[in-house]
mmCIF file of C-alpha atoms and ligand atoms in Angstrom:
data_model
loop_
_atom_site.group_PDB
_atom_site.id
_atom_site.type_symbol
_atom_site.label_atom_id
_atom_site.label_comp_id
_atom_site.label_asym_id
_atom_site.label_seq_id
_atom_site.Cartn_x
_atom_site.Cartn_y
_atom_site.Cartn_z
ATOM 1 C CA MET A 106 131.271 14.007 71.213
ATOM 2 C CA SER A 107 130.082 12.340 74.287
ATOM 3 C CA ARG A 108 128.091 10.221 75.695
ATOM 4 C CA PRO A 109 124.842 11.240 76.852
ATOM 5 C CA ILE A 110 123.562 11.270 80.351
ATOM 6 C CA ARG A 111 120.107 9.372 80.754
ATOM 7 C CA PRO A 112 117.767 9.747 82.948
ATOM 8 C CA GLY A 113 117.961 8.487 86.178
ATOM 9 C CA SER A 114 121.075 10.669 85.919
ATOM 10 C CA ALA A 115 121.849 13.665 88.553
ATOM 11 C CA LEU A 116 122.918 17.341 87.495
ATOM 12 C CA GLY A 117 123.670 20.559 89.425
ATOM 13 C CA LEU A 118 122.326 23.369 88.813
ATOM 14 C CA LEU A 119 123.983 26.688 89.869
ATOM 15 C CA GLY A 120 121.318 29.999 90.731
ATOM 16 C CA GLY A 121 117.984 29.157 92.697
ATOM 17 C CA GLY A 122 115.562 31.427 90.657
ATOM 18 C CA GLN A 123 112.866 31.605 88.536
ATOM 19 C CA LEU A 124 114.248 29.921 85.940
ATOM 20 C CA GLY A 125 116.451 27.474 87.718
ATOM 21 C CA ARG A 126 113.259 25.629 89.627
ATOM 22 C CA MET A 127 111.154 26.332 85.730
ATOM 23 C CA PHE A 128 114.067 23.315 84.780
ATOM 24 C CA THR A 129 114.195 21.379 87.453
ATOM 25 C CA LEU A 130 110.623 20.720 86.898
ATOM 26 C CA ALA A 131 111.575 20.055 82.955
ATOM 27 C CA ALA A 132 114.014 17.115 84.817
ATOM 28 C CA ARG A 133 112.053 15.673 86.340
ATOM 29 C CA ASN A 134 109.546 15.066 84.632
ATOM 30 C CA LEU A 135 112.934 13.472 81.959
ATOM 31 C CA GLY A 136 113.169 11.045 84.636
ATOM 32 C CA TYR A 137 116.434 13.487 86.478
ATOM 33 C CA ARG A 138 117.956 13.886 89.793
ATOM 34 C CA VAL A 139 118.141 17.867 90.766
ATOM 35 C CA HIS A 140 121.118 19.906 93.352
ATOM 36 C CA ALA A 141 120.341 23.513 93.403
ATOM 37 C CA LEU A 142 122.868 25.649 95.326
ATOM 38 C CA ASP A 143 121.906 29.324 95.452
ATOM 39 C CA PRO A 144 122.477 31.212 98.017
ATOM 40 C CA GLY A 145 119.225 31.660 99.781
ATOM 41 C CA HIS A 146 117.400 29.358 101.967
ATOM 42 C CA ASP A 147 113.726 28.038 100.660
ATOM 43 C CA CYS A 148 114.739 28.544 96.785
ATOM 44 C CA PRO A 149 112.365 28.521 93.500
ATOM 45 C CA ALA A 150 114.631 25.951 92.743
ATOM 46 C CA GLY A 151 115.628 24.547 96.137
ATOM 47 C CA GLN A 152 111.249 23.723 96.480
ATOM 48 C CA VAL A 153 111.664 20.873 93.501
ATOM 49 C CA ALA A 154 115.406 20.049 93.598
ATOM 50 C CA ALA A 155 116.388 16.903 95.089
ATOM 51 C CA LEU A 156 119.057 18.741 97.009
ATOM 52 C CA GLU A 157 118.981 22.472 97.585
ATOM 53 C CA ILE A 158 122.688 23.677 98.662
ATOM 54 C CA ARG A 159 123.126 27.079 100.790
ATOM 55 C CA ALA A 160 126.622 28.809 100.042
ATOM 56 C CA ALA A 161 127.163 31.514 97.865
ATOM 57 C CA TYR A 162 128.438 31.932 94.517
ATOM 58 C CA ASN A 163 131.682 32.394 95.313
ATOM 59 C CA ASP A 164 132.033 29.037 97.924
ATOM 60 C CA VAL A 165 133.977 27.436 95.167
ATOM 61 C CA TYR A 166 134.287 24.156 97.734
ATOM 62 C CA ALA A 167 130.340 24.225 97.647
ATOM 63 C CA ALA A 168 129.966 24.619 93.612
ATOM 64 C CA GLN A 169 133.358 21.623 94.138
ATOM 65 C CA ALA A 170 131.488 19.597 95.478
ATOM 66 C CA LEU A 171 127.854 20.315 93.943
ATOM 67 C CA ALA A 172 129.706 19.174 90.928
ATOM 68 C CA ARG A 173 131.070 15.785 92.252
ATOM 69 C CA GLY A 174 127.859 14.184 93.043
ATOM 70 C CA VAL A 175 126.015 14.399 89.336
ATOM 71 C CA ASP A 176 126.652 14.408 85.905
ATOM 72 C CA ALA A 177 126.992 17.801 84.422
ATOM 73 C CA VAL A 178 125.878 21.364 85.711
ATOM 74 C CA THR A 179 124.630 23.684 83.675
ATOM 75 C CA VAL A 180 123.175 27.663 84.675
ATOM 76 C CA GLU A 181 119.804 29.590 85.620
ATOM 77 C CA PHE A 182 121.862 32.677 85.524
ATOM 78 C CA GLU A 183 125.542 34.273 84.408
ATOM 79 C CA ASN A 184 126.960 36.826 86.879
ATOM 80 C CA ILE A 185 128.414 33.334 87.726
ATOM 81 C CA PRO A 186 132.263 33.750 89.441
ATOM 82 C CA ALA A 187 134.773 32.525 87.167
ATOM 83 C CA GLU A 188 136.718 31.406 90.100
ATOM 84 C CA THR A 189 133.434 28.935 90.308
ATOM 85 C CA LEU A 190 132.839 28.004 87.288
ATOM 86 C CA GLU A 191 136.595 27.112 86.738
ATOM 87 C CA ALA A 192 136.435 24.890 90.115
ATOM 88 C CA VAL A 193 133.481 23.093 88.495
ATOM 89 C CA ALA A 194 134.915 22.297 85.716
ATOM 90 C CA GLN A 195 137.900 21.015 86.487
ATOM 91 C CA VAL A 196 134.754 17.707 88.038
ATOM 92 C CA CYS A 197 132.282 17.577 85.967
ATOM 93 C CA PRO A 198 130.593 18.973 81.945
ATOM 94 C CA MET A 199 129.571 22.303 82.717
ATOM 95 C CA HIS A 200 126.967 23.946 79.935
ATOM 96 C CA PRO A 201 127.359 26.504 78.911
ATOM 97 C CA GLY A 202 131.217 26.682 79.323
ATOM 98 C CA ALA A 203 133.595 29.084 81.317
ATOM 99 C CA LEU A 204 134.901 31.053 78.418
ATOM 100 C CA VAL A 205 130.729 31.611 77.241
ATOM 101 C CA LEU A 206 130.112 33.073 79.602
ATOM 102 C CA HIS A 207 133.070 34.947 80.648
ATOM 103 C CA THR A 208 131.815 36.760 77.328
ATOM 104 C CA VAL A 209 128.333 37.616 77.728
ATOM 105 C CA GLN A 210 129.156 38.834 81.774
ATOM 106 C CA HIS A 211 130.330 42.025 80.799
ATOM 107 C CA ARG A 212 128.334 44.292 78.389
ATOM 108 C CA LEU A 213 132.056 45.376 76.155
ATOM 109 C CA ARG A 214 133.278 42.065 75.774
ATOM 110 C CA GLU A 215 130.175 40.440 74.947
ATOM 111 C CA LYS A 216 129.390 44.040 71.793
ATOM 112 C CA ARG A 217 132.876 43.510 70.903
ATOM 113 C CA PHE A 218 132.949 39.825 70.047
ATOM 114 C CA LEU A 219 129.562 40.521 68.593
ATOM 115 C CA ALA A 220 131.332 43.846 65.991
ATOM 116 C CA SER A 221 134.496 41.449 65.655
ATOM 117 C CA ARG A 222 132.381 38.188 63.915
ATOM 118 C CA GLY A 223 129.999 40.729 62.136
ATOM 119 C CA PHE A 224 126.755 41.099 64.215
ATOM 120 C CA PRO A 225 124.997 44.498 64.044
ATOM 121 C CA VAL A 226 125.282 46.337 68.126
ATOM 122 C CA THR A 227 123.985 49.463 68.460
ATOM 123 C CA PRO A 228 126.917 52.078 68.558
ATOM 124 C CA PHE A 229 128.961 52.205 71.794
ATOM 125 C CA ARG A 230 131.422 53.348 74.177
ATOM 126 C CA GLU A 231 133.653 52.251 76.832
ATOM 127 C CA ILE A 232 133.445 54.750 79.911
ATOM 128 C CA ASN A 233 136.118 54.550 82.664
ATOM 129 C CA THR A 234 136.889 58.487 83.245
ATOM 130 C CA GLN A 235 133.970 61.629 83.633
ATOM 131 C CA ALA A 236 136.781 62.736 79.966
ATOM 132 C CA ASP A 237 134.891 59.786 78.155
ATOM 133 C CA LEU A 238 131.457 60.010 79.152
ATOM 134 C CA SER A 239 131.931 63.448 77.302
ATOM 135 C CA ASP A 240 133.776 62.330 74.707
ATOM 136 C CA ALA A 241 131.592 59.711 74.444
ATOM 137 C CA THR A 242 127.873 61.650 74.311
ATOM 138 C CA GLU A 243 129.278 63.553 71.913
ATOM 139 C CA ALA A 244 130.415 61.444 69.645
ATOM 140 C CA LEU A 245 127.193 59.491 70.506
ATOM 141 C CA GLY A 246 124.548 61.906 70.740
ATOM 142 C CA LEU A 247 122.222 62.611 73.174
ATOM 143 C CA PRO A 248 119.751 60.934 75.059
ATOM 144 C CA ALA A 249 122.488 57.495 75.563
ATOM 145 C CA ALA A 250 121.828 54.684 77.627
ATOM 146 C CA LEU A 251 124.540 54.417 80.274
ATOM 147 C CA LYS A 252 124.724 50.875 81.534
ATOM 148 C CA THR A 253 127.118 48.852 83.455
ATOM 149 C CA ALA A 254 129.781 46.473 82.158
ATOM 150 C CA SER A 255 129.049 44.504 84.942
ATOM 151 C CA PHE A 256 126.198 42.525 86.410
ATOM 152 C CA GLY A 257 123.350 44.657 84.490
ATOM 153 C CA TYR A 258 119.607 43.024 84.413
ATOM 154 C CA ASP A 259 116.232 44.151 84.346
ATOM 155 C CA GLY A 260 117.465 47.474 84.021
ATOM 156 C CA LYS A 261 119.834 47.586 86.872
ATOM 157 C CA GLY A 262 122.917 50.392 86.671
ATOM 158 C CA GLN A 263 121.409 51.717 83.709
ATOM 159 C CA GLN A 264 120.437 55.773 83.152
ATOM 160 C CA LYS A 265 118.927 57.665 80.303
ATOM 161 C CA LEU A 266 121.607 60.890 79.755
ATOM 162 C CA ALA A 267 119.736 63.100 78.807
ATOM 163 C CA SER A 268 121.744 66.426 78.335
ATOM 164 C CA PRO A 269 125.367 67.495 78.761
ATOM 165 C CA GLY A 270 124.367 68.766 82.036
ATOM 166 C CA GLN A 271 123.506 65.260 83.821
ATOM 167 C CA VAL A 272 127.013 63.887 82.716
ATOM 168 C CA PRO A 273 129.056 64.479 86.409
ATOM 169 C CA GLU A 274 126.320 63.252 88.264
ATOM 170 C CA ALA A 275 125.694 59.839 85.747
ATOM 171 C CA PHE A 276 129.457 59.041 85.673
ATOM 172 C CA ALA A 277 128.939 59.376 89.288
ATOM 173 C CA ALA A 278 126.349 56.846 89.360
ATOM 174 C CA LEU A 279 127.952 54.212 88.445
ATOM 175 C CA GLY A 280 130.262 53.995 91.493
ATOM 176 C CA GLY A 281 133.769 53.071 90.234
ATOM 177 C CA GLN A 282 132.944 51.100 87.773
ATOM 178 C CA GLN A 283 133.438 50.433 84.314
ATOM 179 C CA GLY A 284 130.410 51.372 81.884
ATOM 180 C CA VAL A 285 129.406 51.148 78.909
ATOM 181 C CA LEU A 286 127.001 53.896 76.742
ATOM 182 C CA GLU A 287 125.048 53.540 73.965
ATOM 183 C CA ALA A 288 123.976 55.211 71.416
ATOM 184 C CA TRP A 289 119.587 55.056 72.113
ATOM 185 C CA VAL A 290 117.878 53.163 69.640
ATOM 186 C CA PRO A 291 114.339 54.392 69.006
ATOM 187 C CA PHE A 292 113.711 51.325 67.865
ATOM 188 C CA GLU A 293 109.193 49.839 66.512
ATOM 189 C CA LEU A 294 109.527 46.998 68.833
ATOM 190 C CA GLU A 295 112.408 44.905 70.980
ATOM 191 C CA CYS A 296 111.836 40.650 70.357
ATOM 192 C CA SER A 297 113.758 37.933 71.002
ATOM 193 C CA VAL A 298 115.315 34.527 69.940
ATOM 194 C CA VAL A 299 115.586 31.432 72.220
ATOM 195 C CA CYS A 300 117.254 28.767 70.575
ATOM 196 C CA ALA A 301 119.588 25.988 71.385
ATOM 197 C CA ARG A 302 122.822 24.049 70.734
ATOM 198 C CA SER A 303 123.751 20.562 71.331
ATOM 199 C CA SER A 304 127.245 18.865 72.059
ATOM 200 C CA ALA A 305 127.113 17.658 68.768
ATOM 201 C CA GLY A 306 126.433 21.359 66.443
ATOM 202 C CA GLU A 307 122.932 20.317 66.209
ATOM 203 C CA THR A 308 120.662 23.350 66.717
ATOM 204 C CA ALA A 309 116.878 25.024 67.703
ATOM 205 C CA VAL A 310 115.412 27.150 67.721
ATOM 206 C CA TRP A 311 111.711 29.037 68.544
ATOM 207 C CA ASP A 312 109.924 31.716 67.218
ATOM 208 C CA VAL A 313 110.662 34.612 67.788
ATOM 209 C CA ALA A 314 109.067 36.720 70.797
ATOM 210 C CA GLU A 315 107.490 39.675 71.073
ATOM 211 C CA ASN A 316 108.258 41.337 74.044
ATOM 212 C CA ALA A 317 106.976 45.174 76.055
ATOM 213 C CA HIS A 318 109.148 46.243 78.699
ATOM 214 C CA ARG A 319 107.562 48.816 82.231
ATOM 215 C CA HIS A 320 110.299 50.174 83.626
ATOM 216 C CA HIS A 321 113.121 48.440 82.213
ATOM 217 C CA ILE A 322 110.799 44.885 82.992
ATOM 218 C CA LEU A 323 109.989 42.152 80.813
ATOM 219 C CA ASP A 324 105.636 42.825 81.369
ATOM 220 C CA THR A 325 104.288 41.226 78.028
ATOM 221 C CA THR A 326 105.205 38.668 75.369
ATOM 222 C CA VAL A 327 103.822 37.875 72.415
ATOM 223 C CA PHE A 328 104.373 34.766 70.699
ATOM 224 C CA PRO A 329 105.312 34.449 67.365
ATOM 225 C CA ALA A 330 106.177 37.890 67.577
ATOM 226 C CA ARG A 331 103.466 40.223 64.975
ATOM 227 C CA ILE A 332 106.864 41.495 62.610
ATOM 228 C CA PRO A 333 107.279 41.033 58.735
ATOM 229 C CA ALA A 334 108.208 36.884 58.439
ATOM 230 C CA ALA A 335 111.939 37.946 56.044
ATOM 231 C CA VAL A 336 112.377 39.626 59.738
ATOM 232 C CA ALA A 337 111.213 36.657 61.781
ATOM 233 C CA ALA A 338 113.498 34.331 59.405
ATOM 234 C CA GLN A 339 116.841 37.048 59.574
ATOM 235 C CA ALA A 340 116.041 37.252 63.997
ATOM 236 C CA GLN A 341 116.509 33.075 64.231
ATOM 237 C CA ALA A 342 119.282 32.756 62.270
ATOM 238 C CA MET A 343 120.765 35.921 63.372
ATOM 239 C CA ALA A 344 120.443 33.879 66.526
ATOM 240 C CA ILE A 345 122.016 30.590 65.541
ATOM 241 C CA ALA A 346 124.919 32.124 64.342
ATOM 242 C CA ILE A 347 125.380 33.707 67.358
ATOM 243 C CA ALA A 348 125.267 30.527 68.853
ATOM 244 C CA GLU A 349 127.753 28.606 66.508
ATOM 245 C CA ALA A 350 130.434 31.330 67.051
ATOM 246 C CA LEU A 351 130.211 31.492 70.738
ATOM 247 C CA GLY A 352 130.204 27.709 70.631
ATOM 248 C CA VAL A 353 127.117 27.057 73.180
ATOM 249 C CA VAL A 354 126.810 24.062 74.121
ATOM 250 C CA GLY A 355 122.612 24.441 76.418
ATOM 251 C CA MET A 356 120.612 27.467 75.035
ATOM 252 C CA LEU A 357 120.875 31.255 73.579
ATOM 253 C CA THR A 358 118.318 33.858 74.302
ATOM 254 C CA VAL A 359 119.426 36.866 72.386
ATOM 255 C CA GLU A 360 117.338 39.581 72.273
ATOM 256 C CA PHE A 361 116.560 42.494 69.589
ATOM 257 C CA PHE A 362 115.374 45.941 68.893
ATOM 258 C CA LEU A 363 113.974 46.117 65.808
ATOM 259 C CA LYS A 364 113.661 49.558 63.850
ATOM 260 C CA ALA A 365 111.383 50.594 61.533
ATOM 261 C CA GLY A 366 112.225 49.464 57.873
ATOM 262 C CA GLY A 367 112.917 46.393 59.902
ATOM 263 C CA GLU A 368 116.895 46.768 60.859
ATOM 264 C CA LEU A 369 118.280 44.468 63.855
ATOM 265 C CA LEU A 370 120.373 45.273 66.190
ATOM 266 C CA VAL A 371 121.121 43.029 69.485
ATOM 267 C CA ASN A 372 120.597 44.963 72.186
ATOM 268 C CA GLU A 373 121.810 41.562 74.835
ATOM 269 C CA LEU A 374 122.691 38.199 75.106
ATOM 270 C CA ALA A 375 121.097 35.156 77.929
ATOM 271 C CA PRO A 376 123.080 31.575 77.482
ATOM 272 C CA ARG A 377 120.391 29.536 79.415
ATOM 273 C CA PRO A 378 116.214 30.474 80.000
ATOM 274 C CA HIS A 379 115.101 33.981 79.118
ATOM 275 C CA ASN A 380 112.378 34.786 80.677
ATOM 276 C CA SER A 381 110.949 36.109 76.617
ATOM 277 C CA GLY A 382 110.399 32.267 76.738
ATOM 278 C CA HIS A 383 107.892 30.870 79.015
ATOM 279 C CA ALA A 384 105.007 30.526 76.862
ATOM 280 C CA THR A 385 107.489 27.831 75.303
ATOM 281 C CA ILE A 386 106.608 25.281 78.442
ATOM 282 C CA ASP A 387 101.864 25.705 77.440
ATOM 283 C CA ALA A 388 102.050 26.797 73.719
ATOM 284 C CA CYS A 389 105.435 24.655 71.945
ATOM 285 C CA ILE A 390 105.777 21.133 71.611
ATOM 286 C CA THR A 391 108.839 21.337 73.825
ATOM 287 C CA SER A 392 110.313 23.799 76.473
ATOM 288 C CA GLN A 393 112.968 26.186 76.758
ATOM 289 C CA PHE A 394 113.503 24.235 79.716
ATOM 290 C CA GLU A 395 112.843 20.672 78.210
ATOM 291 C CA GLN A 396 115.528 21.811 75.969
ATOM 292 C CA GLN A 397 118.178 22.969 78.270
ATOM 293 C CA VAL A 398 118.136 19.390 80.017
ATOM 294 C CA ARG A 399 118.112 17.974 76.113
ATOM 295 C CA ALA A 400 120.890 19.774 75.356
ATOM 296 C CA VAL A 401 123.645 20.036 78.572
ATOM 297 C CA CYS A 402 122.523 15.633 78.451
ATOM 298 C CA GLY A 403 123.511 15.462 74.993
ATOM 299 C CA LEU A 404 119.930 14.155 73.993
ATOM 300 C CA PRO A 405 118.676 14.855 70.425
ATOM 301 C CA LEU A 406 117.045 18.747 70.339
ATOM 302 C CA GLY A 407 113.149 18.548 71.121
ATOM 303 C CA ASP A 408 111.209 19.941 68.218
ATOM 304 C CA THR A 409 110.306 23.182 69.083
ATOM 305 C CA ALA A 410 107.367 23.928 66.568
ATOM 306 C CA LEU A 411 104.490 26.493 68.461
ATOM 307 C CA LEU A 412 101.283 24.442 69.061
ATOM 308 C CA ARG A 413 98.687 27.941 69.133
ATOM 309 C CA PRO A 414 99.352 31.599 69.495
ATOM 310 C CA ALA A 415 100.362 32.614 72.464
ATOM 311 C CA ALA A 416 100.905 35.448 75.248
ATOM 312 C CA MET A 417 102.292 35.907 78.339
ATOM 313 C CA ALA A 418 101.759 38.536 81.258
ATOM 314 C CA ASN A 419 104.596 39.026 84.240
ATOM 315 C CA LEU A 420 103.301 38.766 87.652
ATOM 316 C CA LEU A 421 105.197 40.995 89.500
ATOM 317 C CA GLY A 422 105.307 41.871 93.485
ATOM 318 C CA ASP A 423 104.075 45.321 92.956
ATOM 319 C CA LEU A 424 100.566 43.122 92.506
ATOM 320 C CA TRP A 425 100.426 41.411 96.254
ATOM 321 C CA PRO A 426 98.153 43.788 98.649
ATOM 322 C CA GLU A 427 100.775 44.700 101.630
ATOM 323 C CA GLY A 428 101.144 41.421 103.567
ATOM 324 C CA GLY A 429 98.456 40.029 101.872
ATOM 325 C CA ASP A 430 97.949 37.657 98.550
ATOM 326 C CA PRO A 431 96.632 38.405 95.132
ATOM 327 C CA ALA A 432 92.473 37.423 94.710
ATOM 328 C CA TRP A 433 93.797 34.109 92.963
ATOM 329 C CA GLU A 434 89.852 33.044 92.845
ATOM 330 C CA ARG A 435 89.355 35.881 91.065
ATOM 331 C CA LEU A 436 92.092 35.131 88.296
ATOM 332 C CA LEU A 437 91.490 31.359 88.357
ATOM 333 C CA ASP A 438 88.008 31.614 87.144
ATOM 334 C CA HIS A 439 89.899 32.133 83.827
ATOM 335 C CA ARG A 440 90.314 28.650 83.232
ATOM 336 C CA ASP A 441 91.646 29.195 79.663
ATOM 337 C CA VAL A 442 94.009 30.759 80.948
ATOM 338 C CA LYS A 443 97.320 29.162 82.503
ATOM 339 C CA LEU A 444 99.056 30.090 86.894
ATOM 340 C CA HIS A 445 103.351 29.609 86.816
ATOM 341 C CA LEU A 446 104.164 30.687 90.808
ATOM 342 C CA TYR A 447 107.694 30.673 91.557
ATOM 343 C CA GLY A 448 107.242 29.941 95.396
ATOM 344 C CA LYS A 449 108.516 33.264 95.735
ATOM 345 C CA THR A 450 107.460 33.717 99.642
ATOM 346 C CA GLU A 451 108.344 36.926 100.052
ATOM 347 C CA ALA A 452 106.717 39.877 97.304
ATOM 348 C CA ARG A 453 108.646 43.109 96.509
ATOM 349 C CA PRO A 454 108.084 45.838 93.874
ATOM 350 C CA GLY A 455 109.684 44.753 89.835
ATOM 351 C CA ARG A 456 110.155 41.500 91.724
ATOM 352 C CA LYS A 457 108.698 38.368 89.191
ATOM 353 C CA MET A 458 106.975 36.456 91.276
ATOM 354 C CA GLY A 459 105.456 34.364 88.676
ATOM 355 C CA HIS A 460 103.718 34.512 85.261
ATOM 356 C CA LEU A 461 100.094 33.854 83.006
ATOM 357 C CA THR A 462 100.257 32.265 79.353
ATOM 358 C CA ALA A 463 97.259 31.921 76.876
ATOM 359 C CA LEU A 464 96.934 30.554 74.337
ATOM 360 C CA GLY A 465 94.565 31.934 70.933
ATOM 361 C CA ALA A 466 93.281 32.055 67.987
ATOM 362 C CA SER A 467 95.466 35.032 67.260
ATOM 363 C CA PRO A 468 98.586 37.161 69.272
ATOM 364 C CA GLU A 469 95.965 39.321 69.965
ATOM 365 C CA GLU A 470 93.384 37.008 72.138
ATOM 366 C CA ALA A 471 95.564 35.710 73.768
ATOM 367 C CA LEU A 472 97.193 38.690 74.735
ATOM 368 C CA ALA A 473 93.230 39.723 75.613
ATOM 369 C CA LYS A 474 93.385 37.064 77.806
ATOM 370 C CA VAL A 475 96.868 37.010 80.066
ATOM 371 C CA LEU A 476 95.962 40.998 80.286
ATOM 372 C CA ALA A 477 92.189 40.775 81.058
ATOM 373 C CA ALA A 478 93.636 37.326 83.778
ATOM 374 C CA ARG A 479 96.111 40.297 85.097
ATOM 375 C CA GLU A 480 93.373 42.742 85.422
ATOM 376 C CA ALA A 481 91.425 40.545 87.892
ATOM 377 C CA LEU A 482 94.385 39.391 90.352
ATOM 378 C CA LYS A 483 94.128 43.498 91.530
ATOM 379 C CA GLY A 484 90.460 42.674 92.516
HETATM 380 P P1 LIG B 167 119.418 46.166 79.070
HETATM 381 O O1 LIG B 167 119.523 45.724 80.624
HETATM 382 O O2 LIG B 167 120.351 46.827 78.347
HETATM 383 O O3 LIG B 167 118.041 45.180 77.812
HETATM 384 O O4 LIG B 167 118.029 47.146 78.662
HETATM 385 C C1 LIG B 167 116.336 46.472 79.650
HETATM 386 C C2 LIG B 167 115.769 47.989 78.378
HETATM 387 O O5 LIG B 167 116.231 49.267 78.739
HETATM 388 C C3 LIG B 167 115.522 47.131 77.386
HETATM 389 O O6 LIG B 167 114.736 46.268 77.124
HETATM 390 C C4 LIG B 167 114.968 48.483 76.242
HETATM 391 O O7 LIG B 167 113.411 49.039 76.507
HETATM 392 C C5 LIG B 167 115.780 49.266 77.519
HETATM 393 N N1 LIG B 167 116.836 50.615 76.413
HETATM 394 C C6 LIG B 167 117.822 49.502 76.674
HETATM 395 N N2 LIG B 167 118.912 50.264 75.930
HETATM 396 C C7 LIG B 167 119.138 50.948 74.916
HETATM 397 C C8 LIG B 167 119.558 51.696 74.131
HETATM 398 N N3 LIG B 167 120.217 51.880 73.449
HETATM 399 N N4 LIG B 167 118.375 52.389 73.437
HETATM 400 C C9 LIG B 167 116.816 52.471 73.114
HETATM 401 N N5 LIG B 167 116.121 51.512 74.649
HETATM 402 C C10 LIG B 167 117.546 51.366 75.770
#
């Protein structure tokens, strides 16, 4: 095992969105400096980083320049081009590694990896032609979810197919990209597990998060999930087993569908902190972002214990009145609700601008607090 990267060192970050911002804030608390690379100007992570490098993700030279100035590099999102990742890895340690990112950048590769290791996934078919799609709808039944194999998140590149008549239009909407057809899962709830794995092979896992989506975007998380303890333990064990099978160093989030009867299916992997883990900042001894710093730097992993039940509500751009700000003073009147804003100046519908967290005696109480505070924001 290589020597730990000590506080005072510099860390590189590919991607400067809100996950990168919260990573950077955690790194700063531990005494590290962060150099962030992002194509945008004044990005959320850049605002709090020691150095902001504005460059496209396929700018291999800029990424190598970033890597030369730091002791290790991490990512805040998985869709960084392979050439960039390889170039960075030539210069300094990068966590997660290029092979992990390669696997999870592509839904088919990810699902095949999971299935080959015996992890339960939604039945799926590879789609290259319209005939593939017709055959797959017959094999898997309808409704079904058609997704692009690459670059999908928050429901982007996704469509629900309800009848065979929709096949030509749905195939055309793939726009020439490879697709994946998934059987529709009649889930009881969606949940996720965030875990960490260090270069020494040490692992740490948080409680299971219970997630509610609106229009495919995470809306609220209740922490811990209101599911039987045995199911929660199974989800946590599966997340760690997947991290070990992938050989992740850093963070891994596993999203699950939970079916009636307690059956878990893996929906998606993300080799990084996750929106559903934001409550760990206020509700746990160690946040998912501090853990990312610890894992990337080869430090001992922090205690993931939950202090009190918690809930998180996302603040999307839809809450911003045209040309103005939400009613912050009304929100801040909810004195036991924590506001996290990401420093984004332009609010757009569906854009994640910030989130709220509250703790409570029960998950229900915490959820009621964040929902009331978010409602107050509307003025
Ligand atoms: P994804 O980007 O694949 O995580 O999908 C976003 C959301 O769409 C999920 O969190 C689910 O709420 C829904 N969804 C995606 N795939 C399926 C499926 N096969 N069956 C039912 N719901 C799905």
